[in-house]
Structures are given as structure tokens and as C-alpha cells.
Amino acid sequence: MAVERSEVRRIEKSSNAVPHIKSGGIWAFSVFHGFVRTQKLVIIYNFYNPAGHNFNQIKKDMKTVVILNNFSAGVKKIKLFTLAVFILSPFISHAQKSTTSPDTELAPVRGNYKTFESLDAKPKSANLAIDKLKFPFDQVWADKVLSIKPVYLTTVSVNDFKITDPPANSSDQTRAELNYLLNLQYNRSMEDITTSIYLSNNQQSPSDVGQEIGYWTDPQKLPLTDSLMDKVEKDGDFFLWSLKFKYARVRPYIVEPKIHDLEESRASSYPSGHVTYAYIRAYIYQELAPEFKDFFIAKAYTMSRARQIIGVHYPSDCEGSRIFARQFVNMLFKNEKFRHDFENVKKEWAAKRKESFNNTLEAVKM
């Protein structure tokens, strides 16, 4: 059931119903008192036990006949070495195939995002006052957040990221996006509001993610994964803030006062921090659990919609975040230091997954 406008206004005015960001940065959150948090969690058990090699097939495919009779001892050694190479070659090939390169493709834009992109993003006319609106720049805050330098992408600049400029405030595209946000606002239910606020204020840990996809059944200590994700966030923060300062896009409610945002925002709108990190994590986790790629991408898409439901981001903010996140993760996987750390994380996940599976088997035997 949709929430009446008067009820929405009451919710917005209630300090116990709506969390607000009290410090700079869209991911710095305050404690949300009086809010009953619930989460529907689907745990999928998918213990993977790879099949062994078919040695009969290897023998059948290997059509080399090694004749060792009537040769000297030296020739025998050469032939034996050749035989060993032929026997081991299927295993070498299998090992090479198992080390796959990361998925670097950006899925094509779709749905309402594709519809909005088809509209004119240019200003209605030159020198309109609405197009001069920019999010206020705070030099002290900029110096503070940009003082934390990247760990991995030390040679990358913000200009290396190729994302589309946000549409002008007076453009047809922006007007269509604002109308869409107004429709979301009018039709959002209480469940939509609470779910979207919960998602915005509760970030899953790597251990939570592993539990959710059934890789392990209880909380795990993942020091290598935690360390890697901390470093990734340092890199992400630096470039995300750089882009926010570069574009300085005002929030939707500045352009359209009828929009009632349900979160106090203290950063510019483009790109979205929440959505950027949702996709960054999705693209990294899908390399740790490729069979759940669709699941991770769906979670990032849900975050994108949540930010629109509570009225703090345009659809184009979220699409720009998706594009930026894909380029960012691609650059990470080209970085030797990151790849080294990531390989250790893969081993950590494999070990924890095996340990959990063995514990499950032991429990069955009892």
C-alpha cells in the first residue's frame, strides 16, 4: 500500500524514523535509533566439488606410441621425458584454463536508464540560471579527503576515467528523471522506505557475503580480504571524491523542490558513493565466486534503486556510478600489487570454504 503524502511528511519530520548523515561524506552514517531492522536472508548452499580427470580419456586421446626397445640408454631417457610431457600436458592445460582473466566487460545500459539516455542532455538554452547551480565546494574538506592517497592506482589520474558528464539541469533528460523520482516518491510504500534506508545504512562484510551465498555457515575471520577491501576503499574514495568535486552536481531536491529526500546529503550528487561501492564490491566478489555473478550485480542494482526511492540520486547518478566502478575495478586488476593481494584473498576464501565444508561433513557423520 502506498504511503500517503501526509504520512511521508510525518516520517520525514520524525528523528526516530529517518536516519541522517551528520558528517561529511555520503557513506558516513549516524546511528539509527528506534528503527526495527529486519532482513530477509536467503542462504544458498552450493558446495563445489570438482570432478577428477578421466585418465581413460587421456589414454584414448594420446595417440603417440613410444618405442623404447633397441635404443641406447640416452635415447631411452629422451623418450621417457617425451612420454612424461604428453601425459602431463592435459593437466598443464587444465591448470592454465582454471586461471581465468577477470570479467572486464560492462553490461549494456538497459531499462529506464537506457530510456533516459536517449533524451537530450543539453541545456534548453544558454546561460539559464538553473544550469549554473553547483554543489558548494569546501576547500578544507577537499584537502582532507584527498590527502589520503591511493594504495594501488598510484599512477592513475581522475581524467583516466571516461564517464559521461551529467545532463544539464534544464535538459529534457533531467526533467524526465525528476518526474520519475516524483512518481517513485508518490508510490513508495512504507516497506520501500524502510528497506531502502536499511540498505543505505548497513554494509555487508566479506564474511556476511560468504555466508549469504553458502560458502560458509558461520561468521569467518578474513584478515586478507578485509585488508584488501580497506585498500580498495582508499583508492575508491580518492577518485570518487575527485569526480564529485569535478562535476559538483546538485541533488535532485535542489532542482525540483517537490522531491522530499529522506536523507541529509552533504556531498554532491554525481556519481553516487553508495552505488559506486555497491558495484565495486559486486565486480570484485564475482571474481571470488563467479557462479554468483548475477546475484552480486542484482544486489548492486537494488542499491541503485534504493538511492532513488529515498530521493537522493538521479538515475543518471547511478548509471554513471556503474560505469565508473567497472573502469575502476578493471584498473585494479591491471595492477600487479592488487593482483598479488587478490590471489592471496582467493586462497583465503578457498581455505575457509573447504574448512566449512569439511565441518559440515563431520557433523553429518556424528
Short mmCIF file of C-alpha atoms in Angstrom, two decimals:
data_model
loop_
_atom_site.label_atom_id
_atom_site.label_comp_id
_atom_site.label_asym_id
_atom_site.label_seq_id
_atom_site.Cartn_x
_atom_site.Cartn_y
_atom_site.Cartn_z
CA MET A 1 0.00 0.00 0.00
CA ALA A 2 1.40 3.37 -0.97
CA VAL A 3 2.20 5.86 1.77
CA GLU A 4 0.05 8.99 1.76
CA ARG A 5 1.87 12.27 1.24
CA SER A 6 0.91 13.50 4.69
CA GLU A 7 2.34 10.30 6.15
CA VAL A 8 5.57 10.78 4.24
CA ARG A 9 5.88 14.30 5.59
CA ARG A 10 5.35 12.96 9.11
CA ILE A 11 8.03 10.36 8.54
CA GLU A 12 10.44 12.97 7.25
CA LYS A 13 9.95 15.13 10.33
CA SER A 14 10.44 12.25 12.76
CA SER A 15 14.02 11.98 14.01
CA ASN A 16 13.33 8.40 15.11
CA ALA A 17 12.12 7.32 11.68
CA VAL A 18 14.67 8.80 9.33
CA PRO A 19 18.45 8.49 9.67
CA HIS A 20 20.53 11.49 8.69
CA ILE A 21 24.14 11.77 7.69
CA LYS A 22 25.69 14.04 10.29
CA SER A 23 29.22 14.26 8.95
CA GLY A 24 30.77 14.89 5.56
CA GLY A 25 30.69 12.02 3.11
CA ILE A 26 27.69 10.09 1.91
CA TRP A 27 28.93 6.90 3.49
CA ALA A 28 29.46 8.36 6.99
CA PHE A 29 26.29 7.33 8.79
CA SER A 30 24.66 8.15 12.10
CA VAL A 31 23.09 5.62 14.45
CA PHE A 32 19.53 4.88 13.52
CA HIS A 33 17.51 4.73 16.79
CA GLY A 34 14.05 3.29 17.12
CA PHE A 35 14.20 1.57 13.75
CA VAL A 36 13.33 -2.10 13.76
CA ARG A 37 15.79 -3.68 11.39
CA THR A 38 14.78 -6.81 9.58
CA GLN A 39 16.46 -8.62 6.78
CA LYS A 40 15.25 -11.44 4.63
CA LEU A 41 18.28 -13.60 4.02
CA VAL A 42 18.38 -16.43 1.58
CA ILE A 43 21.31 -18.75 2.19
CA ILE A 44 22.22 -20.81 -0.79
CA TYR A 45 24.39 -23.84 -0.20
CA ASN A 46 26.43 -24.65 -3.23
CA PHE A 47 29.41 -26.66 -2.12
CA TYR A 48 31.54 -27.26 -5.16
CA ASN A 49 33.42 -30.50 -5.54
CA PRO A 50 35.37 -30.53 -8.83
CA ALA A 51 35.40 -33.80 -10.72
CA GLY A 52 38.66 -35.65 -11.21
CA HIS A 53 40.45 -36.13 -14.52
CA ASN A 54 39.39 -39.04 -16.73
CA PHE A 55 42.61 -40.96 -17.22
CA ASN A 56 40.99 -43.41 -19.66
CA GLN A 57 40.08 -40.48 -21.88
CA ILE A 58 43.64 -39.17 -21.65
CA LYS A 59 44.94 -42.55 -22.76
CA LYS A 60 42.42 -42.71 -25.57
CA ASP A 61 43.31 -39.23 -26.85
CA MET A 62 47.04 -39.76 -26.63
CA LYS A 63 47.88 -41.34 -29.97
CA THR A 64 51.67 -41.40 -29.53
CA VAL A 65 53.36 -44.77 -29.35
CA VAL A 66 56.71 -44.68 -27.60
CA ILE A 67 59.11 -47.40 -28.63
CA LEU A 68 61.83 -47.93 -26.11
CA ASN A 69 63.35 -51.16 -27.46
CA ASN A 70 66.72 -51.29 -29.25
CA PHE A 71 67.74 -47.76 -28.22
CA SER A 72 70.65 -46.65 -26.13
CA ALA A 73 70.22 -45.56 -22.52
CA GLY A 74 70.48 -41.89 -23.54
CA VAL A 75 67.72 -42.21 -26.14
CA LYS A 76 65.58 -44.03 -23.58
CA LYS A 77 65.81 -41.01 -21.25
CA ILE A 78 64.75 -38.68 -24.03
CA LYS A 79 61.76 -40.84 -24.88
CA LEU A 80 60.75 -41.18 -21.28
CA PHE A 81 60.85 -37.39 -20.90
CA THR A 82 58.71 -37.02 -24.03
CA LEU A 83 56.21 -39.53 -22.66
CA ALA A 84 56.01 -37.59 -19.40
CA VAL A 85 55.31 -34.35 -21.27
CA PHE A 86 52.48 -35.98 -23.23
CA ILE A 87 50.95 -37.45 -20.09
CA LEU A 88 51.16 -34.22 -18.12
CA SER A 89 50.03 -31.92 -20.93
CA PRO A 90 46.27 -32.33 -20.21
CA PHE A 91 46.88 -31.32 -16.59
CA ILE A 92 49.02 -28.34 -17.60
CA SER A 93 46.28 -27.25 -20.00
CA HIS A 94 43.63 -27.65 -17.29
CA ALA A 95 45.67 -25.54 -14.85
CA GLN A 96 46.06 -22.80 -17.43
CA LYS A 97 42.33 -22.74 -18.14
CA SER A 98 41.43 -22.63 -14.46
CA THR A 99 43.29 -19.33 -14.00
CA THR A 100 40.83 -17.17 -15.90
CA SER A 101 41.23 -13.47 -16.52
CA PRO A 102 38.74 -11.17 -14.78
CA ASP A 103 35.47 -10.28 -16.45
CA THR A 104 36.09 -6.72 -17.63
CA GLU A 105 33.02 -6.19 -19.81
CA LEU A 106 30.48 -3.54 -18.87
CA ALA A 107 26.94 -4.79 -19.43
CA PRO A 108 24.97 -2.57 -21.84
CA VAL A 109 22.71 0.08 -20.34
CA ARG A 110 19.13 -1.14 -20.06
CA GLY A 111 15.68 -0.45 -18.64
CA ASN A 112 14.75 3.08 -17.64
CA TYR A 113 18.44 4.06 -17.69
CA LYS A 114 18.52 3.39 -21.43
CA THR A 115 15.32 5.38 -21.92
CA PHE A 116 16.71 8.40 -20.08
CA GLU A 117 19.98 8.29 -22.01
CA SER A 118 18.05 8.55 -25.27
CA LEU A 119 16.80 12.02 -24.28
CA ASP A 120 18.57 15.33 -24.89
CA ALA A 121 21.10 16.04 -22.11
CA LYS A 122 21.96 19.57 -23.28
CA PRO A 123 20.68 22.82 -21.69
CA LYS A 124 17.41 24.19 -23.01
CA SER A 125 19.21 27.41 -23.84
CA ALA A 126 22.40 29.24 -22.95
CA ASN A 127 23.07 30.94 -19.62
CA LEU A 128 20.00 29.69 -17.75
CA ALA A 129 20.21 30.30 -14.02
CA ILE A 130 19.20 26.72 -13.23
CA ASP A 131 22.19 25.39 -15.14
CA LYS A 132 24.55 27.49 -13.05
CA LEU A 133 23.56 25.70 -9.84
CA LYS A 134 26.54 23.83 -8.40
CA PHE A 135 27.11 21.99 -5.15
CA PRO A 136 29.14 24.26 -2.81
CA PHE A 137 32.84 23.50 -2.82
CA ASP A 138 34.58 23.24 0.56
CA GLN A 139 38.36 23.55 0.15
CA VAL A 140 39.12 22.41 3.70
CA TRP A 141 37.03 19.28 3.26
CA ALA A 142 38.52 18.63 -0.18
CA ASP A 143 42.07 18.89 1.19
CA LYS A 144 41.18 16.47 3.97
CA VAL A 145 39.60 13.70 1.88
CA LEU A 146 42.11 13.99 -0.96
CA SER A 147 45.07 13.82 1.43
CA ILE A 148 44.51 10.05 1.66
CA LYS A 149 46.23 8.81 -1.47
CA PRO A 150 45.56 5.62 -3.44
CA VAL A 151 47.35 2.42 -2.44
CA TYR A 152 47.13 0.57 -5.76
CA LEU A 153 46.32 3.08 -8.50
CA THR A 154 49.15 5.46 -7.71
CA THR A 155 49.84 6.36 -11.35
CA VAL A 156 46.19 6.87 -12.33
CA SER A 157 44.56 10.31 -12.55
CA VAL A 158 40.90 11.21 -12.33
CA ASN A 159 40.96 12.10 -16.04
CA ASP A 160 41.74 8.47 -16.88
CA PHE A 161 38.14 7.58 -16.05
CA LYS A 162 35.86 8.08 -19.04
CA ILE A 163 32.37 8.68 -17.74
CA THR A 164 29.70 10.84 -19.34
CA ASP A 165 29.09 14.32 -17.96
CA PRO A 166 25.79 14.51 -16.06
CA PRO A 167 22.91 16.06 -18.03
CA ALA A 168 22.27 19.77 -17.65
CA ASN A 169 19.74 20.81 -15.01
CA SER A 170 17.44 22.32 -17.65
CA SER A 171 17.72 19.37 -20.06
CA ASP A 172 14.95 17.05 -21.20
CA GLN A 173 16.81 14.14 -19.63
CA THR A 174 16.99 15.76 -16.19
CA ARG A 175 13.31 16.72 -16.35
CA ALA A 176 12.35 13.15 -17.20
CA GLU A 177 14.49 11.80 -14.37
CA LEU A 178 12.93 14.24 -11.90
CA ASN A 179 9.45 13.18 -12.99
CA TYR A 180 10.48 9.58 -12.46
CA LEU A 181 11.70 10.37 -8.92
CA LEU A 182 8.42 12.16 -8.18
CA ASN A 183 6.50 9.07 -9.31
CA LEU A 184 8.68 6.87 -7.10
CA GLN A 185 8.05 9.24 -4.20
CA TYR A 186 4.29 9.22 -4.70
CA ASN A 187 4.09 5.41 -4.93
CA ARG A 188 6.73 4.34 -2.42
CA SER A 189 5.36 2.16 0.36
CA MET A 190 6.47 2.02 3.96
CA GLU A 191 8.33 -1.19 3.13
CA ASP A 192 10.09 0.56 0.22
CA ILE A 193 11.22 3.34 2.54
CA THR A 194 12.44 1.15 5.39
CA THR A 195 14.19 -1.32 3.07
CA SER A 196 15.93 1.45 1.13
CA ILE A 197 17.08 3.20 4.30
CA TYR A 198 18.31 -0.09 5.74
CA LEU A 199 20.33 -0.89 2.61
CA SER A 200 21.84 2.60 2.62
CA ASN A 201 22.98 2.30 6.23
CA ASN A 202 24.12 -1.31 6.50
CA GLN A 203 27.12 -2.53 4.56
CA GLN A 204 27.79 -6.26 4.41
CA SER A 205 31.23 -7.53 5.43
CA PRO A 206 33.05 -10.08 3.25
CA SER A 207 32.17 -12.69 5.87
CA ASP A 208 28.47 -11.76 5.53
CA VAL A 209 28.71 -12.15 1.77
CA GLY A 210 30.27 -15.61 2.04
CA GLN A 211 27.52 -16.69 4.41
CA GLU A 212 24.81 -15.34 2.15
CA ILE A 213 25.96 -17.40 -0.84
CA GLY A 214 26.54 -20.51 1.29
CA TYR A 215 30.35 -20.65 1.12
CA TRP A 216 30.39 -20.99 4.90
CA THR A 217 27.68 -21.19 7.53
CA ASP A 218 29.09 -19.12 10.37
CA PRO A 219 30.98 -15.80 10.62
CA GLN A 220 34.57 -16.06 9.43
CA LYS A 221 37.70 -14.06 10.13
CA LEU A 222 39.05 -12.94 6.75
CA PRO A 223 42.02 -10.68 7.51
CA LEU A 224 43.42 -10.75 3.97
CA THR A 225 40.04 -9.94 2.44
CA ASP A 226 39.38 -7.17 4.95
CA SER A 227 42.80 -5.69 4.26
CA LEU A 228 42.30 -5.77 0.50
CA MET A 229 38.87 -4.13 0.70
CA ASP A 230 40.22 -1.41 3.01
CA LYS A 231 42.91 -0.59 0.45
CA VAL A 232 40.36 -0.64 -2.37
CA GLU A 233 38.22 1.86 -0.45
CA LYS A 234 41.19 4.20 -0.05
CA ASP A 235 41.67 4.16 -3.81
CA GLY A 236 37.93 4.41 -4.43
CA ASP A 237 37.46 7.32 -2.05
CA PHE A 238 40.22 9.33 -3.69
CA PHE A 239 38.80 9.06 -7.20
CA LEU A 240 35.16 9.20 -6.15
CA TRP A 241 35.67 12.46 -4.26
CA SER A 242 37.72 13.80 -7.17
CA LEU A 243 34.81 13.16 -9.52
CA LYS A 244 32.29 14.66 -7.11
CA PHE A 245 34.36 17.85 -6.84
CA LYS A 246 34.82 17.90 -10.62
CA TYR A 247 31.13 17.73 -11.50
CA ALA A 248 29.60 19.34 -8.38
CA ARG A 249 26.13 18.23 -9.39
CA VAL A 250 23.37 19.43 -7.09
CA ARG A 251 20.97 16.95 -5.55
CA PRO A 252 17.54 16.36 -7.16
CA TYR A 253 15.60 18.28 -4.49
CA ILE A 254 17.56 21.45 -5.32
CA VAL A 255 16.30 21.39 -8.91
CA GLU A 256 12.84 20.08 -8.02
CA PRO A 257 11.63 21.27 -4.57
CA LYS A 258 8.70 18.84 -4.68
CA ILE A 259 11.11 16.00 -4.08
CA HIS A 260 11.24 15.09 -0.37
CA ASP A 261 14.60 13.44 0.19
CA LEU A 262 14.72 11.10 3.17
CA GLU A 263 18.39 11.56 3.92
CA GLU A 264 20.50 14.62 4.62
CA SER A 265 23.19 14.78 1.94
CA ARG A 266 26.47 16.59 2.40
CA ALA A 267 28.16 15.74 -0.85
CA SER A 268 27.43 16.39 -4.50
CA SER A 269 25.24 14.01 -6.41
CA TYR A 270 27.37 12.66 -9.28
CA PRO A 271 28.47 9.91 -9.08
CA SER A 272 26.74 8.16 -6.17
CA GLY A 273 29.06 6.85 -3.47
CA HIS A 274 26.67 4.14 -2.30
CA VAL A 275 26.06 2.85 -5.80
CA THR A 276 29.72 3.09 -6.80
CA TYR A 277 30.79 0.89 -3.89
CA ALA A 278 27.89 -1.50 -4.43
CA TYR A 279 29.17 -2.16 -7.95
CA ILE A 280 32.86 -2.18 -6.96
CA ARG A 281 32.14 -4.92 -4.43
CA ALA A 282 29.97 -6.78 -6.93
CA TYR A 283 32.72 -6.78 -9.56
CA ILE A 284 35.32 -7.98 -7.04
CA TYR A 285 33.12 -10.60 -5.39
CA GLN A 286 32.13 -12.02 -8.76
CA GLU A 287 35.79 -12.90 -9.30
CA LEU A 288 35.81 -14.76 -5.97
CA ALA A 289 32.50 -16.54 -6.65
CA PRO A 290 31.86 -16.41 -10.43
CA GLU A 291 28.78 -18.63 -10.21
CA PHE A 292 27.06 -15.86 -8.22
CA LYS A 293 27.83 -13.02 -10.65
CA ASP A 294 24.15 -12.38 -11.37
CA PHE A 295 23.41 -12.33 -7.64
CA PHE A 296 26.07 -9.71 -6.88
CA ILE A 297 25.04 -7.48 -9.79
CA ALA A 298 21.40 -7.70 -8.71
CA LYS A 299 22.34 -6.51 -5.21
CA ALA A 300 24.17 -3.51 -6.68
CA TYR A 301 21.16 -2.73 -8.87
CA THR A 302 18.94 -2.88 -5.78
CA MET A 303 21.16 -0.32 -4.05
CA SER A 304 20.85 1.91 -7.11
CA ARG A 305 17.07 1.80 -6.91
CA ALA A 306 17.11 2.33 -3.14
CA ARG A 307 19.01 5.61 -3.52
CA GLN A 308 16.37 6.81 -5.98
CA ILE A 309 13.44 5.70 -3.82
CA ILE A 310 14.60 7.91 -0.94
CA GLY A 311 15.07 10.81 -3.36
CA VAL A 312 18.79 11.50 -3.04
CA HIS A 313 20.04 10.47 -6.51
CA TYR A 314 19.06 10.83 -10.14
CA PRO A 315 19.04 7.66 -12.26
CA SER A 316 21.96 9.13 -14.24
CA ASP A 317 23.97 9.41 -10.99
CA CYS A 318 23.56 5.67 -10.54
CA GLU A 319 24.38 4.78 -14.13
CA GLY A 320 27.50 6.96 -14.00
CA SER A 321 28.49 5.12 -10.82
CA ARG A 322 28.15 1.74 -12.53
CA ILE A 323 30.38 2.85 -15.41
CA PHE A 324 32.97 4.37 -13.08
CA ALA A 325 33.03 1.25 -10.87
CA ARG A 326 33.62 -1.04 -13.85
CA GLN A 327 36.54 1.06 -15.10
CA PHE A 328 37.96 1.34 -11.57
CA VAL A 329 37.93 -2.43 -10.96
CA ASN A 330 39.40 -3.06 -14.41
CA MET A 331 42.32 -0.80 -13.50
CA LEU A 332 42.77 -2.65 -10.21
CA PHE A 333 43.13 -5.98 -12.00
CA LYS A 334 45.81 -4.48 -14.24
CA ASN A 335 47.80 -3.51 -11.14
CA GLU A 336 50.45 -6.05 -10.13
CA LYS A 337 50.25 -5.27 -6.41
CA PHE A 338 46.47 -5.66 -6.38
CA ARG A 339 46.61 -8.93 -8.31
CA HIS A 340 49.14 -10.31 -5.81
CA ASP A 341 46.89 -9.40 -2.88
CA PHE A 342 43.81 -10.70 -4.68
CA GLU A 343 45.39 -14.11 -5.29
CA ASN A 344 46.00 -14.40 -1.55
CA VAL A 345 42.38 -13.47 -0.92
CA LYS A 346 41.25 -16.22 -3.31
CA LYS A 347 43.32 -18.73 -1.33
CA GLU A 348 41.81 -17.43 1.91
CA TRP A 349 38.27 -17.91 0.57
CA ALA A 350 39.09 -21.37 -0.77
CA ALA A 351 40.54 -22.44 2.59
CA LYS A 352 37.58 -21.12 4.58
CA ARG A 353 35.13 -22.71 2.17
CA LYS A 354 36.90 -26.08 2.38
CA GLU A 355 37.05 -25.87 6.17
CA SER A 356 33.33 -25.12 6.38
CA PHE A 357 32.50 -27.96 4.01
CA ASN A 358 34.64 -30.41 6.00
CA ASN A 359 32.97 -29.31 9.22
CA THR A 360 29.60 -29.97 7.61
CA LEU A 361 30.69 -33.47 6.60
CA GLU A 362 31.97 -34.17 10.09
CA ALA A 363 28.67 -33.05 11.55
CA VAL A 364 26.83 -35.44 9.24
CA LYS A 365 28.96 -38.38 10.40
CA MET A 366 28.22 -37.71 14.08
#
